[in-house]
XYZ file of C-alpha atoms in Angstrom:
660
model
C 9.065 22.536 -16.996
C 5.496 23.494 -17.793
C 4.411 26.853 -16.420
C 1.997 26.991 -13.534
C -1.703 27.500 -14.170
C -3.092 30.917 -13.424
C -5.551 31.441 -10.599
C -8.311 31.800 -13.176
C -7.493 28.412 -14.697
C -7.344 26.837 -11.257
C -10.801 28.223 -10.492
C -12.115 26.853 -13.791
C -10.570 23.470 -12.995
C -12.261 23.361 -9.583
C -15.574 24.258 -11.185
C -15.087 21.464 -13.721
C -14.401 18.944 -10.964
C -17.476 19.994 -9.009
C -19.541 19.945 -12.164
C -18.412 16.412 -12.935
C -19.559 15.264 -9.504
C -23.025 16.783 -9.793
C -23.933 15.862 -13.367
C -27.706 15.929 -13.828
C -29.363 12.731 -14.920
C -30.180 13.821 -18.497
C -29.799 10.395 -20.105
C -32.124 7.897 -21.704
C -34.025 5.538 -19.413
C -31.573 2.809 -18.409
C -31.009 -0.040 -16.034
C -29.793 0.793 -12.526
C -26.086 0.606 -11.904
C -24.700 -2.859 -11.355
C -23.869 -1.784 -7.774
C -27.553 -2.104 -6.887
C -27.858 -5.594 -8.350
C -24.624 -7.374 -7.508
C -24.893 -7.146 -3.730
C -26.308 -10.675 -3.728
C -23.021 -12.222 -4.798
C -20.220 -13.163 -2.412
C -17.930 -10.355 -1.274
C -14.870 -12.062 -2.728
C -16.558 -12.187 -6.151
C -16.759 -8.379 -6.353
C -13.991 -5.795 -6.639
C -14.448 -2.009 -6.540
C -10.855 -0.763 -6.847
C -10.073 -1.820 -10.423
C -12.667 0.458 -12.037
C -13.997 2.530 -9.086
C -17.321 0.738 -9.644
C -18.445 -2.709 -8.536
C -17.311 -5.403 -10.944
C -17.205 -9.159 -10.788
C -13.629 -10.372 -10.389
C -14.023 -12.576 -13.448
C -15.345 -9.665 -15.516
C -12.791 -6.955 -14.763
C -9.864 -6.790 -17.230
C -7.398 -5.825 -14.489
C -5.337 -8.429 -12.674
C -6.993 -8.353 -9.243
C -7.012 -10.318 -6.014
C -9.362 -10.016 -3.039
C -8.321 -10.999 0.488
C -11.528 -11.422 2.476
C -12.174 -11.142 6.198
C -12.372 -14.932 6.316
C -8.893 -15.125 4.747
C -7.533 -12.648 7.308
C -8.996 -14.627 10.227
C -7.793 -17.935 8.776
C -4.237 -16.546 8.580
C -4.402 -15.030 12.064
C -3.110 -11.840 10.436
C -2.388 -9.224 13.084
C -1.064 -6.755 10.487
C -1.144 -6.128 6.728
C 2.166 -7.907 6.211
C 0.627 -11.151 7.467
C -2.543 -10.588 5.423
C -0.602 -10.037 2.178
C 1.763 -12.997 2.550
C -0.218 -15.318 0.286
C -0.958 -12.696 -2.373
C 0.746 -13.287 -5.720
C 3.215 -10.807 -7.198
C 3.802 -8.610 -4.106
C 7.177 -8.238 -2.416
C 6.650 -7.581 1.313
C 10.168 -8.423 2.536
C 11.308 -6.670 5.669
C 13.458 -3.634 4.999
C 16.385 -3.851 7.375
C 14.187 -4.237 10.477
C 12.577 -0.800 9.981
C 9.507 -1.658 7.915
C 8.332 -3.684 4.936
C 8.301 -3.285 1.210
C 5.032 -3.260 -0.726
C 6.338 -3.629 -4.270
C 4.174 -5.001 -7.103
C 5.527 -6.571 -10.301
C 9.085 -5.408 -9.705
C 8.250 -1.742 -9.293
C 9.590 0.193 -6.317
C 7.712 0.338 -3.029
C 6.900 4.034 -3.513
C 5.182 3.174 -6.820
C 2.404 1.263 -5.049
C -0.596 3.350 -4.015
C -2.004 2.264 -0.639
C -5.558 3.354 0.164
C -8.030 2.965 3.019
C -11.601 3.081 1.697
C -10.213 4.794 -1.388
C -8.333 7.445 0.639
C -4.585 8.001 0.357
C -2.680 7.186 3.549
C 0.937 7.821 2.523
C 2.735 9.998 5.064
C 6.424 9.439 4.281
C 7.422 10.831 0.892
C 10.997 9.802 0.145
C 11.827 6.963 -2.231
C 13.390 5.068 0.681
C 10.604 5.418 3.249
C 7.348 5.793 1.276
C 5.042 2.910 2.249
C 7.717 1.103 4.311
C 5.809 1.705 7.530
C 2.213 1.759 6.241
C 1.742 -2.026 6.337
C 2.237 -1.810 10.112
C -0.028 1.208 10.592
C -3.488 -0.323 10.123
C -5.661 -1.884 12.812
C -6.591 -5.198 11.197
C -9.663 -5.593 13.416
C -11.300 -2.769 11.407
C -10.629 -4.380 8.011
C -13.388 -6.061 6.010
C -11.318 -7.001 2.964
C -8.240 -6.017 0.946
C -8.323 -5.483 -2.810
C -5.111 -5.675 -4.836
C -4.857 -4.348 -8.390
C -1.644 -5.378 -10.149
C -0.428 -3.173 -12.978
C -0.389 0.582 -13.479
C -3.605 2.356 -12.471
C -2.645 5.985 -13.103
C -5.596 6.557 -15.445
C -7.921 6.267 -12.423
C -5.703 7.065 -9.427
C -3.027 9.353 -10.829
C 0.578 9.461 -9.675
C 2.015 6.827 -7.317
C 0.069 3.951 -8.920
C 2.709 2.837 -11.456
C 2.950 -0.620 -9.943
C -0.582 -1.074 -8.663
C -3.021 -0.336 -5.861
C -3.680 -1.896 -2.445
C -7.074 -0.759 -1.146
C -7.952 -1.642 2.469
C -11.735 -1.587 2.870
C -13.039 -1.177 6.410
C -16.031 -2.791 8.043
C -19.387 -0.979 8.022
C -21.233 -1.061 11.390
C -24.359 -3.232 11.116
C -25.207 -4.806 14.499
C -24.735 -4.434 18.238
C -21.475 -6.238 18.921
C -18.362 -6.050 21.081
C -15.201 -7.805 19.926
C -12.048 -8.388 21.975
C -8.759 -9.610 20.528
C -5.364 -10.628 21.791
C -2.380 -11.633 19.634
C 1.036 -12.847 20.698
C 4.091 -13.548 18.580
C 7.742 -13.994 19.398
C 8.185 -10.460 18.040
C 5.232 -8.538 19.462
C 1.944 -8.683 21.338
C -1.356 -6.930 20.610
C -4.570 -6.275 22.472
C -7.677 -4.517 21.286
C -11.408 -3.985 21.497
C -13.987 -3.076 18.835
C -17.555 -1.883 19.440
C -20.316 -1.777 16.827
C -23.894 -0.578 17.042
C -26.889 -1.403 14.937
C -28.685 1.574 13.455
C -30.147 3.790 16.161
C -32.483 6.198 14.421
C -30.512 7.156 11.325
C -27.020 6.470 12.744
C -24.803 3.429 13.187
C -21.343 3.665 14.775
C -18.206 1.617 15.307
C -15.165 2.347 17.428
C -11.950 0.451 18.085
C -8.808 0.699 20.181
C -5.655 -1.380 19.834
C -2.233 -1.352 21.441
C 0.877 -3.073 20.089
C 4.056 -3.825 22.026
C 6.995 -4.679 19.721
C 9.915 -6.545 21.264
C 13.543 -5.621 20.751
C 15.661 -8.074 18.818
C 18.965 -8.053 16.970
C 22.526 -7.420 18.111
C 23.755 -4.691 20.421
C 25.100 -2.843 17.379
C 21.866 -2.885 15.349
C 18.329 -3.643 16.517
C 14.856 -3.394 15.089
C 12.382 -0.600 15.815
C 10.770 -1.611 19.105
C 8.314 -0.054 21.515
C 4.600 0.760 21.497
C 1.908 1.668 18.981
C -1.629 2.827 19.686
C -4.626 2.905 17.352
C -8.025 4.556 17.793
C -10.783 4.624 15.150
C -14.306 6.039 15.118
C -16.648 5.537 12.157
C -20.282 6.492 11.688
C -22.880 6.101 8.965
C -26.079 8.146 8.722
C -28.991 7.290 6.429
C -30.016 10.644 4.956
C -32.772 9.190 2.804
C -33.417 6.088 0.772
C -30.167 5.177 -1.034
C -28.325 8.223 0.390
C -25.655 7.982 3.097
C -23.291 10.187 5.040
C -20.107 8.579 6.393
C -17.820 10.231 8.938
C -14.512 8.904 10.258
C -11.749 9.762 12.693
C -8.551 7.681 12.869
C -5.600 8.264 15.181
C -2.306 6.399 15.443
C 0.664 6.997 17.743
C 4.097 5.355 17.587
C 6.626 5.550 20.426
C 9.512 3.444 19.116
C 13.245 3.107 19.731
C 16.117 1.656 17.750
C 19.774 1.020 18.576
C 21.366 1.888 15.276
C 25.034 1.705 16.265
C 27.307 0.819 19.172
C 27.284 4.441 20.282
C 23.887 5.801 19.226
C 20.173 5.131 19.699
C 17.144 6.815 18.126
C 13.661 7.506 19.448
C 10.800 7.700 16.925
C 7.782 9.682 18.136
C 5.081 9.721 15.437
C 1.456 10.877 15.400
C -1.021 10.473 12.542
C -4.581 11.769 12.459
C -7.072 11.381 9.617
C -10.637 12.649 9.581
C -13.250 13.376 6.982
C -16.781 13.083 5.677
C -18.231 11.322 2.634
C -21.612 11.725 0.959
C -22.733 8.900 -1.319
C -25.820 7.463 -2.908
C -27.352 5.840 -5.948
C -30.301 6.390 -8.241
C -31.746 4.715 -11.328
C -28.777 5.917 -13.393
C -25.899 4.939 -11.153
C -23.810 5.735 -8.083
C -22.264 8.982 -6.910
C -20.074 10.117 -4.037
C -17.920 12.986 -2.883
C -15.636 13.216 0.115
C -13.448 15.688 1.930
C -10.697 14.452 4.249
C -7.656 15.734 6.101
C -4.487 13.938 7.198
C -1.982 15.201 9.743
C 1.327 13.448 10.380
C 4.018 14.567 12.789
C 7.447 12.953 13.052
C 9.820 13.879 15.875
C 13.010 11.792 16.014
C 16.015 12.180 18.286
C 19.328 10.357 18.062
C 21.385 10.297 21.255
C 24.707 8.876 22.300
C 24.140 5.720 24.305
C 26.773 6.761 26.849
C 25.773 10.023 28.463
C 22.518 10.479 26.552
C 23.645 13.654 24.774
C 21.770 14.566 21.597
C 23.746 13.923 18.386
C 21.026 14.796 15.828
C 17.289 15.294 15.477
C 14.733 15.027 12.696
C 11.414 16.873 12.559
C 8.675 16.625 9.935
C 5.034 17.645 9.667
C 2.582 16.855 6.871
C -0.829 18.453 6.359
C -2.826 16.934 3.490
C -6.221 18.161 2.288
C -8.145 16.142 -0.299
C -11.484 16.628 -2.016
C -12.583 14.026 -4.544
C -15.650 12.375 -5.974
C -17.215 10.585 -8.891
C -20.491 9.997 -10.736
C -21.483 6.834 -12.626
C -24.126 6.977 -15.345
C -25.706 3.999 -17.104
C -26.163 5.102 -20.726
C -28.437 2.499 -22.238
C -27.789 -1.173 -21.628
C -24.223 -1.216 -22.930
C -22.362 1.715 -21.359
C -21.558 2.639 -17.771
C -19.824 6.018 -17.776
C -17.828 7.139 -14.734
C -16.563 10.704 -14.411
C -14.670 12.033 -11.423
C -12.087 14.397 -10.115
C -9.736 15.247 -7.287
C -8.108 18.260 -5.677
C -5.251 17.707 -3.225
C -2.839 19.940 -1.331
C 0.166 18.641 0.624
C 2.103 20.942 2.942
C 5.447 19.669 4.270
C 7.700 21.162 6.916
C 10.874 19.229 7.628
C 14.463 19.431 8.796
C 15.300 17.205 5.822
C 14.143 19.793 3.273
C 16.375 22.669 2.226
C 15.277 25.931 3.807
C 16.440 29.185 5.294
C 14.978 28.807 8.767
C 16.751 27.121 11.671
C 15.782 24.935 14.591
C 17.845 24.510 17.746
C 17.614 21.666 20.217
C 20.157 21.033 22.987
C 22.686 23.197 21.175
C 22.318 21.370 17.846
C 21.107 23.502 14.944
C 19.452 22.230 11.814
C 17.688 24.022 8.967
C 13.918 23.853 8.670
C 12.488 23.897 5.165
C 8.967 23.741 3.852
C 7.185 22.867 0.644
C 3.598 23.018 -0.585
C 2.351 21.105 -3.609
C -1.089 21.269 -5.187
C -2.643 18.588 -7.355
C -5.858 18.442 -9.383
C -7.294 15.830 -11.715
C -10.242 14.826 -13.887
C -10.859 11.321 -15.231
C -13.364 9.618 -17.488
C -14.060 5.901 -17.923
C -16.527 3.919 -20.005
C -17.456 0.295 -19.269
C -18.692 -0.755 -22.703
C -20.375 -4.136 -23.119
C -19.681 -4.566 -26.832
C -21.313 -8.003 -26.888
C -22.395 -10.374 -24.088
C -18.916 -11.937 -24.420
C -16.827 -8.798 -24.851
C -16.232 -6.016 -22.294
C -14.115 -2.997 -23.264
C -13.033 -0.336 -20.726
C -11.237 2.781 -22.005
C -10.220 5.441 -19.465
C -8.346 8.718 -19.554
C -7.087 11.022 -16.805
C -5.746 14.562 -16.753
C -3.483 15.420 -13.810
C -2.126 18.803 -12.821
C 0.796 19.443 -10.477
C 1.680 23.066 -9.690
C 5.388 22.213 -9.969
C 5.424 20.002 -13.066
C 2.299 21.105 -14.920
C -0.126 18.784 -16.686
C 0.053 15.120 -17.622
C -2.467 12.932 -19.449
C -2.538 9.167 -18.932
C -4.835 6.575 -20.428
C -5.664 2.909 -20.315
C -7.578 0.406 -22.423
C -8.651 -2.859 -20.802
C -10.680 -5.708 -22.223
C -12.154 -9.042 -21.186
C -13.294 -11.525 -23.817
C -15.152 -14.688 -22.814
C -13.897 -17.526 -24.982
C -16.478 -19.776 -23.315
C -18.491 -19.873 -20.102
C -15.398 -20.817 -18.075
C -12.509 -19.336 -20.077
C -11.508 -15.693 -20.501
C -8.843 -13.636 -22.214
C -7.838 -10.353 -20.560
C -5.581 -7.565 -21.797
C -4.589 -4.077 -20.659
C -2.400 -1.375 -22.144
C -1.814 2.068 -20.717
C 0.473 4.858 -19.632
C 1.368 6.025 -16.126
C 3.535 8.570 -14.371
C 4.805 9.680 -10.958
C 5.927 13.225 -10.174
C 8.896 13.669 -7.803
C 7.985 14.398 -4.191
C 9.094 17.428 -2.205
C 11.754 15.357 -0.451
C 13.197 14.013 -3.695
C 13.422 17.559 -5.053
C 14.678 19.421 -1.986
C 16.207 16.821 0.341
C 19.195 17.913 2.452
C 20.064 15.486 5.232
C 23.188 14.527 7.142
C 23.146 11.463 9.369
C 25.705 9.394 11.276
C 24.300 5.841 11.580
C 27.458 4.530 13.265
C 30.946 5.544 14.345
C 32.586 4.885 10.957
C 29.847 6.071 8.570
C 28.600 9.539 7.654
C 25.701 9.877 5.211
C 24.708 12.921 3.164
C 21.568 12.733 1.003
C 20.670 15.553 -1.366
C 17.584 16.305 -3.411
C 17.644 17.258 -7.060
C 15.360 20.109 -8.225
C 16.037 19.100 -11.849
C 14.366 15.697 -11.491
C 11.851 14.736 -14.158
C 8.652 12.745 -13.519
C 8.784 8.995 -13.995
C 6.729 7.848 -16.991
C 5.829 4.365 -18.116
C 4.113 2.399 -20.859
C 2.734 -0.922 -19.668
C 0.687 -3.823 -20.913
C -0.343 -7.285 -19.766
C -2.005 -10.288 -21.380
C -3.826 -12.898 -19.327
C -5.774 -16.122 -19.673
C -8.113 -17.537 -16.997
C -10.075 -20.778 -16.886
C -12.013 -23.106 -14.599
C -12.815 -26.754 -15.130
C -14.460 -28.860 -12.468
C -12.471 -28.567 -9.245
C -9.523 -26.807 -10.909
C -9.000 -23.161 -11.813
C -5.987 -21.250 -13.020
C -4.658 -18.115 -14.631
C -1.465 -16.951 -16.255
C -0.461 -13.363 -17.090
C 2.447 -11.834 -18.954
C 3.253 -8.251 -17.919
C 5.607 -5.662 -19.366
C 6.340 -2.229 -17.917
C 8.883 0.162 -19.413
C 9.707 3.149 -17.196
C 11.571 6.238 -18.364
C 13.377 8.577 -15.978
C 13.138 6.158 -13.057
C 14.143 8.001 -9.860
C 16.767 6.505 -7.563
C 19.659 7.585 -5.326
C 23.146 7.537 -6.806
C 25.621 7.008 -3.949
C 29.366 7.663 -3.961
C 31.458 6.183 -1.121
C 34.575 8.164 -0.117
C 37.061 7.202 2.647
C 37.920 10.089 5.000
C 41.159 9.408 6.964
C 41.176 12.507 9.214
C 40.668 13.266 12.071
C 39.634 9.609 12.405
C 38.949 7.145 9.621
C 35.340 6.905 8.419
C 33.383 6.494 5.179
C 31.417 9.361 3.656
C 28.375 8.275 1.650
C 27.110 11.040 -0.638
C 23.734 10.250 -2.187
C 21.887 12.329 -4.773
C 18.531 11.667 -6.385
C 18.756 11.213 -10.142
C 16.810 9.850 -13.103
C 17.794 6.560 -14.720
C 17.278 6.820 -18.464
C 15.122 3.723 -18.793
C 14.240 0.511 -16.968
C 12.087 -2.457 -17.926
C 10.169 -4.786 -15.624
C 8.606 -7.790 -17.318
C 7.612 -11.259 -16.286
C 4.974 -13.936 -15.847
C 2.464 -14.540 -13.027
C 0.724 -17.894 -12.680
C -1.781 -19.337 -10.218
C -3.485 -22.750 -9.968
C -6.142 -23.903 -7.484
C -7.511 -27.412 -7.048
C -10.092 -28.794 -4.631
C -8.767 -32.157 -3.431
C -11.933 -33.176 -1.603
C -12.645 -33.988 2.059
C -12.045 -30.310 2.896
C -8.537 -30.154 1.418
C -7.448 -27.719 -1.294
C -4.197 -26.940 -3.063
C -3.022 -23.572 -4.410
C 0.199 -22.730 -6.173
C 1.540 -19.347 -7.309
C 4.656 -18.444 -9.277
C 6.151 -15.156 -10.485
C 9.095 -14.766 -12.835
C 10.565 -11.252 -12.971
C 13.152 -9.736 -15.274
C 13.933 -6.201 -14.042
C 16.865 -4.370 -15.583
C 18.407 -1.002 -16.296
C 18.026 -0.570 -20.055
C 21.132 1.617 -20.283
C 23.608 -0.753 -18.624
C 21.720 -4.033 -18.967
C 22.299 -4.683 -15.246
C 19.605 -6.268 -13.124
C 17.863 -3.914 -10.706
C 18.613 -4.651 -7.070
C 16.048 -5.422 -4.390
C 14.107 -7.802 -6.635
C 13.864 -11.583 -6.906
C 14.044 -13.445 -10.199
C 11.715 -16.218 -9.005
C 9.091 -16.337 -6.242
C 6.726 -19.246 -5.652
C 4.308 -20.539 -3.048
C 2.641 -23.933 -2.573
C -0.287 -23.924 -0.138
C -2.215 -26.879 1.280
C -5.440 -25.786 2.963
C -8.033 -27.585 5.046
C -11.587 -26.466 5.915
C -14.056 -28.220 8.218
C -16.955 -25.735 8.713
C -18.984 -28.265 10.729
C -16.364 -28.338 13.484
C -15.076 -24.791 12.930
C -11.578 -25.972 12.026
C -9.228 -24.650 9.348
C -5.514 -25.081 8.715
C -2.922 -23.992 6.195
C 0.516 -25.439 5.495
C 2.561 -23.602 2.902
C 6.075 -23.182 1.594
C 7.433 -19.979 0.042
C 10.460 -19.914 -2.253
C 12.543 -16.874 -3.183
C 15.352 -17.325 -5.680
C 17.729 -14.959 -7.436
C 17.099 -11.998 -5.126
C 19.601 -9.404 -6.394
C 21.362 -7.203 -3.830
C 24.708 -5.450 -3.473
C 27.362 -6.352 -0.921
C 30.217 -4.064 0.067
C 33.615 -5.650 -0.563
C 36.331 -3.202 0.393
C 35.475 -0.009 -1.450
C 33.366 -1.766 -4.097
C 29.745 -2.864 -4.221
C 29.471 -6.373 -5.648
C 26.142 -7.772 -6.954
C 24.988 -10.964 -5.243
C 21.970 -13.259 -5.425
C 20.165 -14.637 -2.373
C 17.684 -17.499 -2.090
C 15.582 -18.977 0.695
C 12.838 -21.543 1.290
C 10.374 -20.998 4.159
C 7.896 -23.524 5.575
C 4.921 -22.128 7.524
C 1.811 -23.413 9.311
C -1.297 -21.950 10.957
C -4.388 -23.609 12.442
C -7.613 -21.846 13.432
C -10.443 -23.193 15.598
C -13.898 -21.672 16.182
C -15.706 -22.501 19.393
C -19.255 -21.534 18.524
C -20.068 -18.116 17.080
C -18.388 -16.069 19.802
C -14.881 -17.429 20.330
C -11.999 -18.462 18.084
C -8.288 -19.092 18.508
C -5.328 -19.644 16.211
C -1.756 -20.896 16.469
C 0.904 -20.492 13.824
C 4.607 -20.996 13.137
C 6.361 -18.910 10.500
C 9.680 -20.186 9.175
C 9.338 -23.580 10.863
C 12.843 -24.681 9.881
C 14.428 -21.559 11.429
C 16.101 -20.253 8.247
C 18.083 -16.988 8.292
C 19.205 -14.555 5.606
C 20.763 -11.132 6.104
C 20.053 -10.106 2.503
C 16.367 -11.021 2.793
C 16.056 -9.912 6.460
C 14.947 -13.264 7.861
C 16.259 -13.915 11.343
C 14.631 -17.166 12.346
C 11.448 -18.847 13.484
C 8.396 -16.874 14.635
C 5.745 -18.352 16.923
C 2.355 -16.658 16.972
C -1.118 -17.161 18.341
C -4.231 -15.274 19.288
C -7.857 -15.293 20.369
C -11.005 -13.457 19.234
C -14.089 -13.067 21.443
C -17.440 -11.533 20.508
C -20.156 -10.474 22.925
């Protein structure tokens, strides 16, 4: 393990980061950054996540997808799960009725970095829970668009981006407007209000409130997480001067949920998350610049009680305090180079009953240890967008990351787009990535009794090594007339992949039960490779057809066994209809999942199985003027079920949007 930096080195690093953000404009006279010139194009033609600067989707070498506000409204998406359903190459299957995966290209859910306006929002930090709940923790009424970058992005975003990035970009207040929404599904109901103001003096504000009521479902022995969620957001933008802005934000979320997790026990989940911060940004004749400081607080207080008598059987307490300072500066060097330099400093303080520690907590006579951990991160990165010729774009990037537990790591990436003709392009990327173990994975110590015949012990491993990967992808894109398509081959080899090794042991006395002992460990090597394909065709008369397909081969290189929790084949065929004159849109689509590998307990053995399912879905949306719209949808029309894939039947949903 690399030794920790001295305080002097840390001070020098901070100075270097600040210096990178305030570089003086000592460069030759150049064109203004493309950000100032591309605002005329459609929002879905531009992506900012792939390179941290505005790029046309067709130009960027990365495999990207943009889900616009119009797409979200057309789907009637009341949460991120609904919004991401039509995206290619993302696994968002429900995880045992306690959340959803967000896995890209066969990587684990915790290897996807989820951002809001470029800010990290992860609050759970174990391999099993990281990101599982985040897709249900965003108020969709605040979302302007969602950008998805497939493939490792560690050279720009550091650890946690081995699989890719999902960046949720919020609306910017522009006009006086009040919006009211109501959604209803056979699983939950939502109600909310959003207020926006046009600029008053130098300020414009927006504020929103939403409440969600999730229904209980499932058997008496095992139910989903049900109860209430509350969201409150406040955003403001101040014009400091021409082309200079100050953004402030305050987001609060509360969850009061319950779950019957056995015939004898039930758990209450009381969660609070608060995020607040300030961002200064602007642009000049050389490029864009920004810096931001934000804080995230998350508190988890869970109690498990016996369902007969209500006595406490166990409790779980966790608090996270995260402090982040980051920023970047883009410089146009001549006509052919756009240089971006940036940095980040982050500190995460955890206090949890699941982390090994010497302190104790007592509640209703039950004692549990209380441990804490503090990790500090710092980074610098450099990227050059080099227009070699009018047909050839080359983007090299490099990033230096520092972790006070694991030391330094350097990752890099080289991406390129070559225009074979006006409507055909070749894209390629090759790079390295890594993810350092979290505090929970290092120091976990947790005992839990999910039901009367099962006892679970999970232990951290302080000897874990960071996950490291080498990845590349090759893609071809083309448009001809009413048809467009793209195909990409991707390959990602990960060393020291972190997972839990579980040993099941029968315990006959004093009463028979199974003891599951799980310990975090590194797998020597794993490879995820496959093909992504997409075709779109305008049929005419308002109809369009889109098809997506992903083939995935994910295996443990040591044993040759397929990795569980991943499908061999996923496909979607979507028939859309648009009639702007009458404000009508509709979408009929079928999703296929085949060869989903999972393990089933047979006696004392775990046996690998494959699951498959085909789901037919429909949604129709109608606008009544500029101020009112309504939608109605049916998910899983044919009422299919699958325990392995967590589908439990048909879902009806509908909603209305009103603007005043």
